[in-house]
Amino acid sequence: MTHTIILPVLLPLLTALVLMFGSQRSLAWKRGVSLAATAALLPLGLLLLQQVYSGAYGVYVLGDWVAPFGIVLVLDRLSALMLVLTALLSLPALLYASHGDDNTGPNFHALFQFQLMGLNGAFLTGDLFNLFVFFEVLLIASYALLLHGAGPARSRAGLHYVILNLVGSGLFLLAVGTLYGITGTLNMADLAVRVAAAGPADAPLLRAAGLLLLVVFALKAALLPLYFWLPRAYSAASAPVAALFAIMTKVGVYSIVRVYSLIFGAQAGLLADAALAWLWPLALATLVLGALGALAARELRTLIAYLVVVSVGTLLAGFALNNSAALAASLYYLLHSTLMAGGLFLLAGLIRTQRGAEGDQLHPAAPVSQPALLGSLFFLAAVAVVGMPPLSGFIGKLLLLSSVTPGTQWIWLWAIVLGSGLLALITLSRAGSQLFWNTLDITPVAPRADRLRLAGVVLLLASAPLLSLFAEPVHRYTQATAAQLYAPAGYIHAVLGERDIPRLTIGLEELP
Amino acid sequence: MIAPRRWLPHPLLSLLLLILWLLLFNTVSLAHVLFGLLLGILVPLFTQRFWPGSPRVRRPLHLARYGLVVLGDILIANVEVAWLILGPVKKLRPAFVTYPLDLREDFSITLLASTVSLTPGTVSADVSADRRTLLIHALDVADEAALIAHIKQRYETPLKEIFEC
Amino acid sequence: METIIEALVALFLLIGAAFALVGSIGLAKLPDFFMRLHGPTKATTLGVGGMIVGSVLYFSTRGEGLSLHELLITLFLLITAPVSAHMLAKAALHLRLRTVERTRGEGTLPRGDVK
Amino acid sequence: MLAMAIPIAFTLMSLALLLNLWRVVRGPDLPDRILALDTLYINSIALLVLFGIHLDTMIYFEVALLIAMMGFVGTVAVAKYLLRGDIIE
Amino acid sequence: MELLVAIMIGLLTACGIYLLLRARTFPVIMGLTLLSYAVNLFLFVMGRLGQTQPAVIGVGDGQYTDPLPQALVLTAIVIGFAMTAFVVSLALRARGELHSDHVDGNADPRGPGA
Amino acid sequence: MTLSLIIFLPLLGALLPPLFIRLGRTACAWSAGLLAGTALAILLYHSPAVFAGETLVFTQPWLPALGLNFALRLDGLGLLFALLILGIGLLIILYARYYLSEHDPMGIVGGYELSVVLASAERIQAHALYPVTLVLILLGAFTKSAQFPFHFWLPHAMAAPTPVSAYLHSATMVKAGVFLLARLFPALSGTELWFFLVTGTGTATVLLGAYHALFKHDLKGLLAYSTVSHLGLITLLFGIGTPLAAVAGVFHIINHATFKASLFMAAGIIDHETGTRDMRRLGGLWRYMPHTATLAMVAAASMAGVPLFNGFLSKEMFFAETLHAGWMGEWSWLLPLLATLAALLSVAYSVRFIHDVFFGTGPKDITRTPHEPPRYMKVPVEVLVALCLLVGMLPAWTVAPLLTAAATSTVGAELPYYSLAIWHGFTLPLLMSLIALVGGVILYLLRFRLFALHDRIFPICDAKAWFECGLARTVDASHWLTAWLENGSLQRYAMLLVASMLVVIGTSLWGLPLTGPVPMDAVDGVTLSGALVLALSVVGLVVSVAFVRFSAPDLALTQLSVEMVTILLLMLALYFLPQHSPAESSAARRWRDGLLAGGAGLSVAALAWGVLTRPLETISGYFLEQSVPGGGGSNVVNVILVDFRGFDTLGEITVLAIAAFGIYALLRGLRLPSPSADGEGRPWAEDRHPLILSAVSRPLLPLALVVSLYILLRGHNLPGGGFIAGLVTAVALILQYVASGVVWTRERLPFDYIKLTASGVLIATLTGVASWWFAHPFLTSTFEYIHLPLLGKFELASAMVFDVGVYLTVVGSTLLILANLGKLTLVSQPHEETE
Ligand code: NA
Ligand code: NA
C-alpha cells in the first residue's frame, strides 16, 4: 500500500497544524517550516507524475471503503500535472512572501498551507461532494489570505469575493444534490456511468445539474459573465497571494475539464458534451473583454488580473473545441499562463515597492531603482504573455491555433486569439513604457529588490524560456493527458473495476 | 477572585450530575454508575471556577419539600390562570408589584424569582441593583399586599431557611 | 398495553396539548406584552409536563424497563424558562413597552446601589 | 384510545404553533416576537415528545432535551442586545 | 408533501436571493443564511421523503431513510456555519475600514457611521 | 555544432556586461566585442562552404508536433543576416563605448542584443506550418518589420540611445520580419493573395514612411520613418513575387543595413556633439565637422539612390521589377508611379537630412561648440560608408557572391540571369530615377510651403499621433466598457450569478414533463414569515422540525445547535452595524430583484419537484448494510460522517478551523465605533450582567458539559456525535461570556483556543494516519468490543477518537470566533459615534 497519493493533502495540512500550534513562535521558524514543506511538494508531485507518466492510474481508497461507497483519490496525468504546477507556483510565491509580506497580519504561513491542502485535494479527489469540501477548504483559506494585512480595497474586494463564492457554494450543493437525487451516487466515475445511462425523463434534470456545475466552476474560473469580481480582488491582494491566486482560476478550469470530460463528456449518452455550446461563445467573449480590460487597466496589478481572465478565456475556448490536440494545447497554455501570471504578480510587487507612492499605477512616476533588471524581466514576461516567439506563450497559442480545423470555429478562434494578442502587445508596451521609459526625472530612493523576492520572480518567469526549451516533452505529456481525458473508460475502470454495484431503490416499490 | 480548587466542591452538584448521567442513558448499570461518579467528581473540578459563590444547602430535606410545594402550586395555579386567560380579558387586573426581598444571596434570590415566574400568574420582571427589591408583574391581582405576603410566607421564608440560616 | 395505562397516557397527552394551547391563546389574546408573558408559562409547565408524564408512562410500560430520561427535559425547562421570561421582561421594561391602562403599579424599581 | 388522543393532541399543538406564529408576525414589538419564538420553541418540545410517542421511538429525545437546555440562549441573546447592545462585554 | 417541500425550498430560495441582492451587509448575510437553509433542505430531500425510520440500525422496522444526504447536509451545515461566521466578521471589518455597511463600501449619504 | 556557438556567444556577450560593469566601460565593451568577434570569425570560417552553395544544418528537434525544430540553417540568406547582425553589432559595440555617457548602463545594449539575437537570429523553421495560413505569418512579419499599420511602434522607440536604435532600426530587429518573409518566400509567394496583401502593405508603408520622414524635424525621427519606408520597399519587392524581385529585396536589405546604420551613427554623433537632433536648430555643421559631414553625405546619397552608391543599384532593380509586375492588369501603371513617388520623397528627405544639418544657417541655440568626435567613434561609420561606396561602384567584385548565395536560398531555386552593373543604358528605370532625383530636389526646395500645408492638413495628428489618437479612443472605449460591465457593485455581480443559475436551470427544464412517476405523500406542514433574525430563527426551528419529521434526528440536533450559535453571532454583529440603513433600492430595482428571486425560487422548487417525483437508485444500501459490521456503529449517519466519508468530515473541520483562524486574524486590531445608544436613541441599560442570568448560567455549565459528553459518546450508535457535542459545550461556555463578560470568563478558561482547534484537527488527522501502521489506507477505522467483568460490553472504535477530534475542533473554533467577536467592544472606542 503506497500512501504517496494522499501526501500532497496531508503534508500541507499537518504543516498548517504545526504552524497553528507554533503561532506564537518566531517568524523565522514559521518561514522555515512553511518553506521546507512547500519545497517538499515539488519532488512529491514529480514522483506522482512519474507514477502516472505511462498512463497508469493511482487510486487511493480512503478508509478502505471501495468506490463508489467511500471516497477515493484518483491520480491521473491531469491531476499529477496540476499538483506539479501548484508546487511550481507556490514555492516562489512563498519565497517572495518570506520577505515581509507574511508579516502584515498573523498566521500567513498556516493559511498558505491550508490553501495548498485545498488545492491539492481538489485536484486529487474522485468524489464530487469531496470536491465541494476541498473547494471550501481552498476558498476559506483564500478568503483569509486575500484579507491578510489590511486596507479598505482589500475589505471591499474581499467582501464581494466571499459573498459571490458563498452563493457559488450553494449552487454547487444544488447541483450535487440533483445529481445524487437522480443517480444515487457521488463518485465521479460512478456518476459518469450513471449519467451515460440516463433516460430521457432524467436527462433534463441532469443537464440542469451539469450546467449548474458549469456556473459554479465558471465563477471560480472567471468566465463571462461571472469574472467581474476578479480584477479587483486579485489586484487588492498582496503580491504573493495574488501570485498563488493565479492557480485559483485554474481550479475552476480543472474542474470544468474534469467534469465535462468524465461525467458529461462525449460518451455521456443524452448528455454528451452538455456544456460545450455554452462554453465556446462565453470563453471567446471572456477573451475579448479580458483583453480590453487589460488595455483599460490603470494599475499593473489590475492589468495582470485581466491577463488572467484572458488566459481563462483562451483555455476554455481550447477545451470547447472538443478535440485532443486543442486540449493538449490548452493544458500546455495552462502551465504557461499560470506560472507567468504568478511571476508577473510578483514582479508587479517588486515594481510597486520601488516606485514609491505611485505604486504600480500606469502613469509617469519616479523610476524604479533597478530599471535594467526589472525592465528586462518585464520584457521577458511581456514577450511570453503576448505570445511572441520564441517563448512559451507563442508555442501555446500556436499549438492552440493549429489544433482547430478550418470552419466557423477556426475563423473565430484565429481572429480573437490573434486580435487579443495584438491588444496584449499594445497593452504591455504601453505599460512597459510607462513603468520604465517615461519616468520622471527623479532619483529613485527605494532600496534594491531583496534576494528572496527576486528569486521568486526569476523562478517563475524562468518558466517561459524553460517551457519553450522543453516544449517537446511538456507537450508530449499534455498530449498524453488530453488523450487520457478523452478516453474516460480507463478512469472509470481504474476506480470501479468490474464490480457489480448494489443499489437500493427508493420510491419505485410504491408504483402501482 | 478565582476560588482555589477543592475536591468535591459541591457534593450535591456531584450527586445531581450522577443522576443526570444515569437519566441520560436511562439505565442504572454498574458501569454507568462508576462513570457517573467519575464525572460527578471531575466536572465540578473543572467548573467550580465558574461558580464561585455557590450556595450551601443547609436543609436538604426542606429543599425537597419546597420542590413539592412549588410543583403543587404550579398545578393549581395553572388551572386558575387557564380560566383567567380563557375568560374575558377586561376582567383581568394586571399590576406591577414591588416585592421587598429578605433573601441576600444571589442564588437564593434567583430561585425565588424563578419560582415566582414558574407559578402561573406572576412573572419576576426585574431585580434592583442593590438586590433588595424584586419587581413582579401579576396577571390578575386584587390585593398587592396579600400577594407579597403569600410569596413571602410560601416561598421566601423556606428558601431563607434552606440557604441562608 | 393495558387499557388503563393507555387511557392515562392519552389523558396526559391531551392535558399537555390543551395547556400548551391555552398558553398560546394567552400569548395571542392578551392585550400587552407583560400580560402575554404569562401565557408561555403554561406551555412550559403543564404543557410540556403533561406530555412528559405521558411519555414516561408510555415508554416505561413497554417492557423495556423504566424510562425516566424525559424528566430531564422538564428539569432543564424549569431551569431555563424563567431566565428567558425574566430577560424579556427586563428588556421590555427598558424599552418602556406600553401596558394596558388599568395596570396598577409602576414598571420601575427603586434604583438602589449597585452591588 | 391513544390512536384517537394522538391526532387530537397534534391538532391542539398545531393550533398552538399557529397562534405562536401569528404572534411572531403580529409583534408589535421585538420582545413580543421573541416571546412568541420562545413559546414556539417550548411548544415544539411538546410536539417532539408527542411525535416520539406517535412513532413509538425515543430517538427524538435528545432533540427535545437540547431545545430545553439551549433554546433560551437565543432569547437571552436578543434580550441582552436590546438591553445593552453588546451581548458579550 | 413533496409539493409542499418543493414550495418551501423555493420560498426560502426566493427570500434568500431577494435579500442577497440588497445593498447592506446585514440583509445580504441573512440572505446567504436563508439560501443555505434552502440548499440544505434541498440536499436533504434528495434522499426522498418517505414515511420511514431514522437510519439507526436496530430502531424501527428496517425501512430506513437514506442516510447519505443527511451526512452531506451535516457537512454542509458545518461549512455553512464557518462561512457565515467568516462573512459576518468580514462585514464588521469592512464596516470598520470603509466606514459604511454598504456592500460596495459606498459612503452613506448621511455621512460616515450614520 | 559550432553553428550554435554563433548564437550563444553573443548571447553570452549580452549577459557579460552587467557582470563586468565594475571593471569599467572598456572591459565591458571588450568582453562583448570579443564574443561577437569570435562568433563572426566562426561565421566567416563557415562562409566559403555557403558561397559554394552548401547549406549547413544543425537540427535539434524542438516541438515536432508543430513541426518546430530548433534548426540552425546556415545558407546564403542566413549567412547574410548573421553577417549583418554580427558585423554591425561589432561596430556598434565599438561606437557605444564612446557614445554612451558614464551613467548609462552598458548592460542595456547587451539587453537589446539578447532580445535581438533571440528574436532574429534564432532560425525557427516552421516546416509544418504551411497549412497554417499566410495571415499569421504576415501578421507576425508585418508587426516585426514595422509594416503598415504596425509601423508606429518603431519611431515610437526613439527614446532608445542612438547605438541601440542604429542597431535596431537598420540592421536587425525590424528585419526579423523581413527575414521571415524572405525565409518563407519560396513556399508562400506566387499567389494572388500574397501579391495583394504583401505588395499592398509594402506600398502603403513605403509611401507613408517616406511622407512622414520628410516632415519629421527630429533627425532620428526622419531616419526611423525612412527605415519604415525602406522596409516597406523590401516588403513590396517580396510581394511582387518574381525571383528577380526577391534578389532586389535581398540586395536592398544589404544596402539599407549599411547606409542606415552609418546614418544613425552619424545622427548620434551630431546629437552627441550639439546636444540636439532638431533640424530646425541645426545647420552649418560642415564648418565644425567636415569629416563626419562627408561620411553622412555619402550615406545619404546612397539612401537617396544617387548613382555610384549602393542604394542606387537596388533601387534601379526595384523600379525594374515594379514595371514587370503584371498582377494588376490595366492598373499596372500604378505601381511604377507610386514607386517613383516614394523614391522622390526619399530623395527629398535625404537632401533635407544633409542640407538642414550641414549647410544653411545655424546652428541655433547650441550650448557647446561642436567638433569632430573621437577617432574610434568614427571608425565604424567609415567602415560602413566605405562599404556603400565599394558595393556601389564595384558590385560584381564585392557583394555579388553573398547576394547570389543569399538570393538563391531565398528563392529556393537557381536564379535567373541578372546583372549588377552600374550602367544598363537609358532605360525606363533610369528615367524614373532621374524623375525622382530632380523631383526630390524640387520638393525639398518647396519644403517650407509643404510644412505649412502639412501642419494645416494634419493639425495635431501625424501618423504616430493618429495611432495615439486611435489607441486613446480604444483605451477610452475599453475604460468605458470595463467600467460599465464592472461597476464594482456586488448587487450587479450577484444578480448575474443568480441570472446564470436561472438560465441554466430554466433552459434545461423547459418543456420537460417535470412530474415523475412516483406518487406523492399527503400534506402536513407549516409555513413561515417575519422580521429577519427572528424569521431566521423561526426558519431554523421549522427546518429542524422538518428534519425531525423526515427522520433525521442528527440533522435536527445539528441545525438547532448551529442555530443558537448563529443567533449569538448575528447579535454580536448587529451591535456594530447601523440600526437604520437608508433605503437605497428604487422601486424598479426591487421589482427586478423580486422577479429574479421569484424566478430563482421557482426554478429551484421545480428542480426539487422534478427529482422528488422520480424514483431513486442509491448506493446507500451499502451503508445501511455495512454500518454495524463494517463501521461498528448503528447510527448510520454518524458512521458515514466519521468512517465511510470521514475524509469529508476532516475537510469540514479543517474549514471550520481555518475560518476561526482567519476570523481571529481578521478581527485583530479592528477598532469599531460602539454606539452609545440604541436605534431609538435610548441609552443602554446599566445592568451589564443581569443577576438571574449569571446565577442560572453558572450551574448550568456542569450540566451542559455532562450532556455534551453524553451526546459525544453515544453519537456512533444513536443521534449525536462530536459536532453537536462540541456545539453544546461551546454554547454553554459562550453563555458564560454573555452572562458574566469576557474578562471574567477568560480568567476561568485557561485554554489557547487556537491550539485547542489545531489539536482537534490534529487528533482527527492522526487517527487517520494511524491506520498506516496496520497497512491500511488513511482513515481506515477499526473497532473492538471489550468485555469487562461486572461492567459489561464496551465498544472501542477509532472512529470515536476521530469524533473527539471533531469535538475539540468545534469547541475551539466556536469559542475562537465568538470570543473574538465579543472582545471587539473591549478594544473599540465607546461613545465615538452618536446616531
Ligand atoms: Na409565573
Ligand atoms: Na462584546
PDB file of C-alpha atoms in Angstrom, chain C residues 19-115:
ATOM      1  CA  PHE C  19     -52.456  23.643  28.333  1.00  0.00           C
ATOM      2  CA  ALA C  20     -49.970  24.369  25.583  1.00  0.00           C
ATOM      3  CA  LEU C  21     -52.864  25.653  23.522  1.00  0.00           C
ATOM      4  CA  VAL C  22     -54.230  27.746  26.373  1.00  0.00           C
ATOM      5  CA  GLY C  23     -50.804  29.288  26.844  1.00  0.00           C
ATOM      6  CA  SER C  24     -50.620  30.116  23.182  1.00  0.00           C
ATOM      7  CA  ILE C  25     -54.122  31.553  23.262  1.00  0.00           C
ATOM      8  CA  GLY C  26     -52.969  33.774  26.100  1.00  0.00           C
ATOM      9  CA  LEU C  27     -49.969  34.812  24.068  1.00  0.00           C
ATOM     10  CA  ALA C  28     -52.184  35.676  21.151  1.00  0.00           C
ATOM     11  CA  LYS C  29     -55.072  37.206  23.016  1.00  0.00           C
ATOM     12  CA  LEU C  30     -53.760  39.215  25.973  1.00  0.00           C
ATOM     13  CA  PRO C  31     -53.507  42.939  25.375  1.00  0.00           C
ATOM     14  CA  ASP C  32     -49.984  43.944  26.462  1.00  0.00           C
ATOM     15  CA  PHE C  33     -46.542  42.385  26.480  1.00  0.00           C
ATOM     16  CA  PHE C  34     -46.361  41.848  30.234  1.00  0.00           C
ATOM     17  CA  MET C  35     -49.695  40.073  30.290  1.00  0.00           C
ATOM     18  CA  ARG C  36     -48.710  37.962  27.320  1.00  0.00           C
ATOM     19  CA  LEU C  37     -45.595  36.958  29.209  1.00  0.00           C
ATOM     20  CA  HIS C  38     -47.819  34.830  31.448  1.00  0.00           C
ATOM     21  CA  GLY C  39     -49.060  32.663  28.643  1.00  0.00           C
ATOM     22  CA  PRO C  40     -45.986  30.605  27.834  1.00  0.00           C
ATOM     23  CA  THR C  41     -45.641  29.523  31.437  1.00  0.00           C
ATOM     24  CA  LYS C  42     -48.472  27.153  30.814  1.00  0.00           C
ATOM     25  CA  ALA C  43     -46.736  25.655  27.873  1.00  0.00           C
ATOM     26  CA  THR C  44     -43.538  25.378  29.865  1.00  0.00           C
ATOM     27  CA  THR C  45     -45.070  23.746  32.874  1.00  0.00           C
ATOM     28  CA  LEU C  46     -48.230  21.829  32.327  1.00  0.00           C
ATOM     29  CA  GLY C  47     -47.978  21.690  28.550  1.00  0.00           C
ATOM     30  CA  VAL C  48     -44.615  20.019  28.259  1.00  0.00           C
ATOM     31  CA  GLY C  49     -45.134  18.464  31.691  1.00  0.00           C
ATOM     32  CA  GLY C  50     -48.248  16.635  30.562  1.00  0.00           C
ATOM     33  CA  MET C  51     -46.529  15.308  27.504  1.00  0.00           C
ATOM     34  CA  ILE C  52     -43.535  14.199  29.525  1.00  0.00           C
ATOM     35  CA  VAL C  53     -45.614  12.305  32.027  1.00  0.00           C
ATOM     36  CA  GLY C  54     -47.476  10.689  29.183  1.00  0.00           C
ATOM     37  CA  SER C  55     -44.201   9.729  27.580  1.00  0.00           C
ATOM     38  CA  VAL C  56     -42.722   8.338  30.788  1.00  0.00           C
ATOM     39  CA  LEU C  57     -45.819   6.242  31.309  1.00  0.00           C
ATOM     40  CA  TYR C  58     -45.855   5.110  27.718  1.00  0.00           C
ATOM     41  CA  PHE C  59     -42.205   4.076  27.411  1.00  0.00           C
ATOM     42  CA  SER C  60     -41.937   2.650  30.927  1.00  0.00           C
ATOM     43  CA  THR C  61     -44.735   0.194  30.351  1.00  0.00           C
ATOM     44  CA  ARG C  62     -43.443  -1.353  27.170  1.00  0.00           C
ATOM     45  CA  GLY C  63     -41.355  -3.979  28.861  1.00  0.00           C
ATOM     46  CA  GLU C  64     -38.016  -2.284  28.321  1.00  0.00           C
ATOM     47  CA  GLY C  65     -37.698  -1.001  31.854  1.00  0.00           C
ATOM     48  CA  LEU C  66     -38.297   2.329  33.439  1.00  0.00           C
ATOM     49  CA  SER C  67     -37.870   5.325  31.152  1.00  0.00           C
ATOM     50  CA  LEU C  68     -37.310   8.470  33.159  1.00  0.00           C
ATOM     51  CA  HIS C  69     -34.958  10.436  30.958  1.00  0.00           C
ATOM     52  CA  GLU C  70     -37.813  12.581  29.676  1.00  0.00           C
ATOM     53  CA  LEU C  71     -37.836  14.133  33.116  1.00  0.00           C
ATOM     54  CA  LEU C  72     -34.571  15.809  32.193  1.00  0.00           C
ATOM     55  CA  ILE C  73     -36.419  17.834  29.610  1.00  0.00           C
ATOM     56  CA  THR C  74     -38.662  19.219  32.321  1.00  0.00           C
ATOM     57  CA  LEU C  75     -35.703  19.773  34.596  1.00  0.00           C
ATOM     58  CA  PHE C  76     -33.859  21.883  32.035  1.00  0.00           C
ATOM     59  CA  LEU C  77     -37.002  23.707  31.096  1.00  0.00           C
ATOM     60  CA  LEU C  78     -37.685  24.611  34.703  1.00  0.00           C
ATOM     61  CA  ILE C  79     -34.159  25.963  34.953  1.00  0.00           C
ATOM     62  CA  THR C  80     -34.072  27.945  31.725  1.00  0.00           C
ATOM     63  CA  ALA C  81     -37.643  29.137  31.051  1.00  0.00           C
ATOM     64  CA  PRO C  82     -37.739  31.656  33.947  1.00  0.00           C
ATOM     65  CA  VAL C  83     -34.485  33.134  32.721  1.00  0.00           C
ATOM     66  CA  SER C  84     -35.810  33.899  29.264  1.00  0.00           C
ATOM     67  CA  ALA C  85     -39.033  35.274  30.744  1.00  0.00           C
ATOM     68  CA  HIS C  86     -37.011  37.420  33.106  1.00  0.00           C
ATOM     69  CA  MET C  87     -34.666  38.722  30.456  1.00  0.00           C
ATOM     70  CA  LEU C  88     -37.537  39.541  28.121  1.00  0.00           C
ATOM     71  CA  ALA C  89     -39.358  41.371  30.894  1.00  0.00           C
ATOM     72  CA  LYS C  90     -36.207  43.330  31.662  1.00  0.00           C
ATOM     73  CA  ALA C  91     -35.846  44.232  28.009  1.00  0.00           C
ATOM     74  CA  ALA C  92     -39.491  45.250  27.799  1.00  0.00           C
ATOM     75  CA  LEU C  93     -39.141  47.430  30.877  1.00  0.00           C
ATOM     76  CA  HIS C  94     -36.053  49.015  29.396  1.00  0.00           C
ATOM     77  CA  LEU C  95     -37.864  49.682  26.145  1.00  0.00           C
ATOM     78  CA  ARG C  96     -40.831  51.059  28.159  1.00  0.00           C
ATOM     79  CA  LEU C  97     -43.313  48.964  26.260  1.00  0.00           C
ATOM     80  CA  ARG C  98     -46.829  50.177  26.683  1.00  0.00           C
ATOM     81  CA  THR C  99     -49.082  48.438  29.237  1.00  0.00           C
ATOM     82  CA  VAL C 100     -52.871  48.428  29.393  1.00  0.00           C
ATOM     83  CA  GLU C 101     -54.110  51.472  31.250  1.00  0.00           C
ATOM     84  CA  ARG C 102     -55.610  49.606  34.130  1.00  0.00           C
ATOM     85  CA  THR C 103     -52.269  48.126  35.129  1.00  0.00           C
ATOM     86  CA  ARG C 104     -51.501  49.171  38.657  1.00  0.00           C
ATOM     87  CA  GLY C 105     -48.072  49.983  39.941  1.00  0.00           C
ATOM     88  CA  GLU C 106     -45.035  51.316  38.128  1.00  0.00           C
ATOM     89  CA  GLY C 107     -42.787  49.212  35.943  1.00  0.00           C
ATOM     90  CA  THR C 108     -39.745  50.598  37.724  1.00  0.00           C
ATOM     91  CA  LEU C 109     -37.634  49.736  40.722  1.00  0.00           C
ATOM     92  CA  PRO C 110     -36.040  51.962  43.324  1.00  0.00           C
ATOM     93  CA  ARG C 111     -32.546  52.486  41.996  1.00  0.00           C
ATOM     94  CA  GLY C 112     -30.572  51.275  44.972  1.00  0.00           C
ATOM     95  CA  ASP C 113     -26.809  50.955  44.917  1.00  0.00           C
ATOM     96  CA  VAL C 114     -25.114  48.656  42.535  1.00  0.00           C
ATOM     97  CA  LYS C 115     -23.892  45.659  44.439  1.00  0.00           C
TER      98      LYS C 115
END
